Amino acid sequence: MRSYRFNKPDGYSFEPGQATEVSINKEGWKEEKRPFTFTSLNEWPFLEFTIKSYHDHKGVTNELYTLKPGDELIIRDVWGAIAYKGEGYFIAGGAGITPFIAILRQLKKDGRIKGNQLYFSNKTAADIILHNELDSMLGKNAHYIITEEKNSPFEKTFINKDFLTREIKDFKKAFYVCGPDKMVSDINSILKELGADPESVIFEK
């Protein structure tokens, strides 16, 4: 996992939680477009993407890992349905945390992060992205769930119906959900079953 910072084009803007299609400005890679979420704030003078590279095949994330200062990305129009709609519960799986990073950073900067809860599921404790910063921003409202590691300091479980029934105190609040497609679909169904308003469940459609 790395954070990549690039010069921000004049006039380019986005909202926390939004993304763009990115490709690498090298021969053979310019048309290999991949969606990545901004983890920087719009007011910052640079763009930042926080990306996990997979080295088991020679794909875009593996090529990103080889970039050096001076290399270029091609970025396009911004898009994304994940936006802050009020205090609530952020539920993320793995790299699905990335749309929430800029949102939480913005809330922290604006003094509005209090009351929001994060439930962040990963295979192992070592997979937790920006662990220290999330702790710094959210304190005891950052909750980590581990699905595979046996001797983790965090609870080993899955974010399922039993877990959400136990942990969620107010189903009238907003829910922000991002992760693997099946996880998002399953959690959305469970939240609806438990009484959450479908209009208050924000996810990338």
Short mmCIF file of N, CA and C in Angstrom, two decimals, residues 47-122:
data_model
loop_
_atom_site.label_atom_id
_atom_site.label_comp_id
_atom_site.label_asym_id
_atom_site.label_seq_id
_atom_site.Cartn_x
_atom_site.Cartn_y
_atom_site.Cartn_z
N LEU A 47 -2.68 16.27 -5.74
CA LEU A 47 -3.63 15.16 -5.69
C LEU A 47 -2.96 13.96 -5.05
N GLU A 48 -3.72 13.23 -4.26
CA GLU A 48 -3.18 12.03 -3.62
C GLU A 48 -4.13 10.85 -3.85
N PHE A 49 -3.55 9.71 -4.20
CA PHE A 49 -4.27 8.44 -4.28
C PHE A 49 -3.56 7.45 -3.36
N THR A 50 -4.31 6.70 -2.60
CA THR A 50 -3.75 5.67 -1.74
C THR A 50 -4.16 4.32 -2.32
N ILE A 51 -3.18 3.56 -2.80
CA ILE A 51 -3.46 2.41 -3.67
C ILE A 51 -2.68 1.18 -3.20
N LYS A 52 -3.37 0.07 -3.16
CA LYS A 52 -2.72 -1.20 -2.86
C LYS A 52 -2.26 -1.84 -4.17
N SER A 53 -1.00 -2.18 -4.25
CA SER A 53 -0.46 -2.81 -5.45
C SER A 53 -0.49 -4.33 -5.32
N TYR A 54 -0.82 -4.96 -6.43
CA TYR A 54 -0.84 -6.43 -6.49
C TYR A 54 0.28 -6.87 -7.41
N HIS A 55 1.25 -7.58 -6.86
CA HIS A 55 2.46 -7.94 -7.60
C HIS A 55 2.39 -9.34 -8.21
N ASP A 56 1.24 -10.00 -8.07
CA ASP A 56 1.13 -11.35 -8.62
C ASP A 56 0.82 -11.36 -10.11
N HIS A 57 0.57 -10.18 -10.68
CA HIS A 57 0.41 -10.06 -12.13
C HIS A 57 0.83 -8.66 -12.55
N LYS A 58 1.17 -8.50 -13.81
CA LYS A 58 1.71 -7.22 -14.28
C LYS A 58 0.58 -6.29 -14.72
N GLY A 59 -0.21 -5.84 -13.73
CA GLY A 59 -1.32 -4.93 -13.98
C GLY A 59 -0.96 -3.50 -13.64
N VAL A 60 -1.99 -2.65 -13.61
CA VAL A 60 -1.79 -1.22 -13.39
C VAL A 60 -1.20 -0.95 -12.01
N THR A 61 -1.74 -1.61 -10.97
CA THR A 61 -1.23 -1.31 -9.63
C THR A 61 0.22 -1.74 -9.48
N ASN A 62 0.60 -2.81 -10.12
CA ASN A 62 2.00 -3.23 -10.08
C ASN A 62 2.89 -2.21 -10.80
N GLU A 63 2.40 -1.68 -11.93
CA GLU A 63 3.17 -0.68 -12.67
C GLU A 63 3.26 0.63 -11.89
N LEU A 64 2.19 1.00 -11.19
CA LEU A 64 2.23 2.20 -10.36
C LEU A 64 3.36 2.11 -9.33
N TYR A 65 3.56 0.94 -8.81
CA TYR A 65 4.58 0.73 -7.77
C TYR A 65 5.98 1.02 -8.29
N THR A 66 6.16 0.98 -9.60
CA THR A 66 7.49 1.21 -10.19
C THR A 66 7.73 2.67 -10.54
N LEU A 67 6.73 3.53 -10.38
CA LEU A 67 6.87 4.94 -10.80
C LEU A 67 7.94 5.64 -9.98
N LYS A 68 8.55 6.62 -10.62
CA LYS A 68 9.60 7.42 -9.98
C LYS A 68 9.23 8.90 -10.08
N PRO A 69 9.84 9.76 -9.25
CA PRO A 69 9.57 11.20 -9.35
C PRO A 69 9.73 11.68 -10.79
N GLY A 70 8.75 12.43 -11.27
CA GLY A 70 8.78 12.92 -12.64
C GLY A 70 7.87 12.14 -13.58
N ASP A 71 7.49 10.91 -13.21
CA ASP A 71 6.54 10.16 -14.02
C ASP A 71 5.17 10.80 -13.95
N GLU A 72 4.32 10.50 -14.92
CA GLU A 72 3.04 11.19 -15.03
C GLU A 72 1.86 10.21 -15.03
N LEU A 73 0.74 10.70 -14.50
CA LEU A 73 -0.53 10.01 -14.62
C LEU A 73 -1.44 10.81 -15.55
N ILE A 74 -2.40 10.13 -16.14
CA ILE A 74 -3.47 10.79 -16.89
C ILE A 74 -4.74 10.65 -16.04
N ILE A 75 -5.37 11.78 -15.72
CA ILE A 75 -6.60 11.74 -14.94
C ILE A 75 -7.72 12.33 -15.77
N ARG A 76 -8.95 11.99 -15.40
CA ARG A 76 -10.11 12.39 -16.19
C ARG A 76 -11.14 13.06 -15.29
N ASP A 77 -12.37 13.18 -15.77
CA ASP A 77 -13.40 13.84 -14.98
C ASP A 77 -13.65 13.10 -13.67
N VAL A 78 -14.12 13.85 -12.67
CA VAL A 78 -14.41 13.24 -11.38
C VAL A 78 -15.81 12.64 -11.40
N TRP A 79 -16.04 11.65 -10.56
CA TRP A 79 -17.34 11.02 -10.43
C TRP A 79 -17.43 10.37 -9.05
N GLY A 80 -18.61 9.93 -8.69
CA GLY A 80 -18.75 9.21 -7.43
C GLY A 80 -20.01 9.59 -6.68
N ALA A 81 -20.66 8.59 -6.11
CA ALA A 81 -21.91 8.81 -5.38
C ALA A 81 -21.71 8.88 -3.87
N ILE A 82 -20.50 8.58 -3.41
CA ILE A 82 -20.27 8.59 -1.96
C ILE A 82 -19.93 10.01 -1.52
N ALA A 83 -20.80 10.57 -0.71
CA ALA A 83 -20.61 11.93 -0.19
C ALA A 83 -21.20 11.99 1.21
N TYR A 84 -20.67 12.86 2.03
CA TYR A 84 -21.11 12.96 3.42
C TYR A 84 -22.50 13.56 3.50
N LYS A 85 -23.40 12.84 4.17
CA LYS A 85 -24.79 13.27 4.31
C LYS A 85 -25.19 13.47 5.76
N GLY A 86 -24.23 13.43 6.65
CA GLY A 86 -24.54 13.61 8.06
C GLY A 86 -23.93 12.52 8.92
N GLU A 87 -23.93 12.74 10.21
CA GLU A 87 -23.32 11.83 11.17
C GLU A 87 -23.87 10.41 11.02
N GLY A 88 -22.97 9.43 11.09
CA GLY A 88 -23.44 8.06 10.93
C GLY A 88 -22.34 7.04 11.07
N TYR A 89 -22.52 5.94 10.35
CA TYR A 89 -21.65 4.78 10.45
C TYR A 89 -20.95 4.54 9.12
N PHE A 90 -19.63 4.48 9.14
CA PHE A 90 -18.82 4.15 7.97
C PHE A 90 -18.43 2.68 8.08
N ILE A 91 -18.79 1.90 7.06
CA ILE A 91 -18.51 0.46 7.05
C ILE A 91 -17.66 0.17 5.83
N ALA A 92 -16.43 -0.28 6.06
CA ALA A 92 -15.47 -0.46 4.96
C ALA A 92 -14.85 -1.84 5.00
N GLY A 93 -14.56 -2.37 3.81
CA GLY A 93 -13.83 -3.62 3.69
C GLY A 93 -12.59 -3.41 2.86
N GLY A 94 -11.41 -3.67 3.43
CA GLY A 94 -10.15 -3.56 2.69
C GLY A 94 -9.94 -2.18 2.07
N ALA A 95 -9.61 -2.19 0.76
CA ALA A 95 -9.37 -0.92 0.05
C ALA A 95 -10.62 -0.07 -0.07
N GLY A 96 -11.77 -0.60 0.35
CA GLY A 96 -12.99 0.19 0.37
C GLY A 96 -12.95 1.35 1.35
N ILE A 97 -11.90 1.42 2.16
CA ILE A 97 -11.75 2.56 3.06
C ILE A 97 -11.41 3.84 2.30
N THR A 98 -10.87 3.73 1.08
CA THR A 98 -10.31 4.92 0.43
C THR A 98 -11.31 6.06 0.21
N PRO A 99 -12.57 5.82 -0.18
CA PRO A 99 -13.47 6.98 -0.30
C PRO A 99 -13.72 7.68 1.02
N PHE A 100 -13.54 6.95 2.12
CA PHE A 100 -13.81 7.53 3.43
C PHE A 100 -12.64 8.34 3.97
N ILE A 101 -11.45 8.12 3.44
CA ILE A 101 -10.27 8.80 3.98
C ILE A 101 -10.39 10.32 3.84
N ALA A 102 -10.71 10.78 2.62
CA ALA A 102 -10.83 12.23 2.41
C ALA A 102 -12.02 12.78 3.18
N ILE A 103 -13.13 12.02 3.24
CA ILE A 103 -14.30 12.49 3.99
C ILE A 103 -13.94 12.67 5.46
N LEU A 104 -13.29 11.69 6.05
CA LEU A 104 -12.92 11.78 7.47
C LEU A 104 -11.88 12.86 7.70
N ARG A 105 -10.94 13.01 6.79
CA ARG A 105 -9.95 14.09 6.93
C ARG A 105 -10.63 15.45 6.90
N GLN A 106 -11.60 15.61 6.01
CA GLN A 106 -12.31 16.88 5.92
C GLN A 106 -13.14 17.14 7.18
N LEU A 107 -13.81 16.10 7.68
CA LEU A 107 -14.60 16.25 8.90
C LEU A 107 -13.70 16.61 10.08
N LYS A 108 -12.53 15.97 10.16
CA LYS A 108 -11.59 16.28 11.24
C LYS A 108 -11.14 17.73 11.15
N LYS A 109 -10.80 18.17 9.95
CA LYS A 109 -10.35 19.55 9.76
C LYS A 109 -11.44 20.55 10.14
N ASP A 110 -12.69 20.20 9.81
CA ASP A 110 -13.81 21.12 10.06
C ASP A 110 -14.38 20.99 11.47
N GLY A 111 -13.83 20.09 12.28
CA GLY A 111 -14.32 19.91 13.63
C GLY A 111 -15.68 19.24 13.70
N ARG A 112 -15.99 18.37 12.71
CA ARG A 112 -17.31 17.74 12.64
C ARG A 112 -17.24 16.21 12.69
N ILE A 113 -16.12 15.67 13.10
CA ILE A 113 -15.96 14.22 13.03
C ILE A 113 -16.58 13.50 14.23
N LYS A 114 -16.79 14.21 15.32
CA LYS A 114 -17.31 13.61 16.54
C LYS A 114 -18.67 12.96 16.28
N GLY A 115 -18.85 11.76 16.81
CA GLY A 115 -20.12 11.06 16.66
C GLY A 115 -20.15 10.06 15.52
N ASN A 116 -19.24 10.19 14.57
CA ASN A 116 -19.16 9.23 13.47
C ASN A 116 -18.40 7.98 13.93
N GLN A 117 -18.85 6.84 13.45
CA GLN A 117 -18.24 5.57 13.81
C GLN A 117 -17.71 4.88 12.56
N LEU A 118 -16.53 4.26 12.68
CA LEU A 118 -15.95 3.50 11.58
C LEU A 118 -15.85 2.03 11.97
N TYR A 119 -16.35 1.15 11.09
CA TYR A 119 -16.16 -0.29 11.22
C TYR A 119 -15.39 -0.74 9.98
N PHE A 120 -14.16 -1.17 10.21
CA PHE A 120 -13.21 -1.42 9.12
C PHE A 120 -12.75 -2.87 9.17
N SER A 121 -13.16 -3.65 8.16
CA SER A 121 -12.84 -5.07 8.11
C SER A 121 -11.65 -5.35 7.20
N ASN A 122 -10.72 -6.18 7.68
CA ASN A 122 -9.55 -6.59 6.91
C ASN A 122 -9.22 -8.04 7.22
#
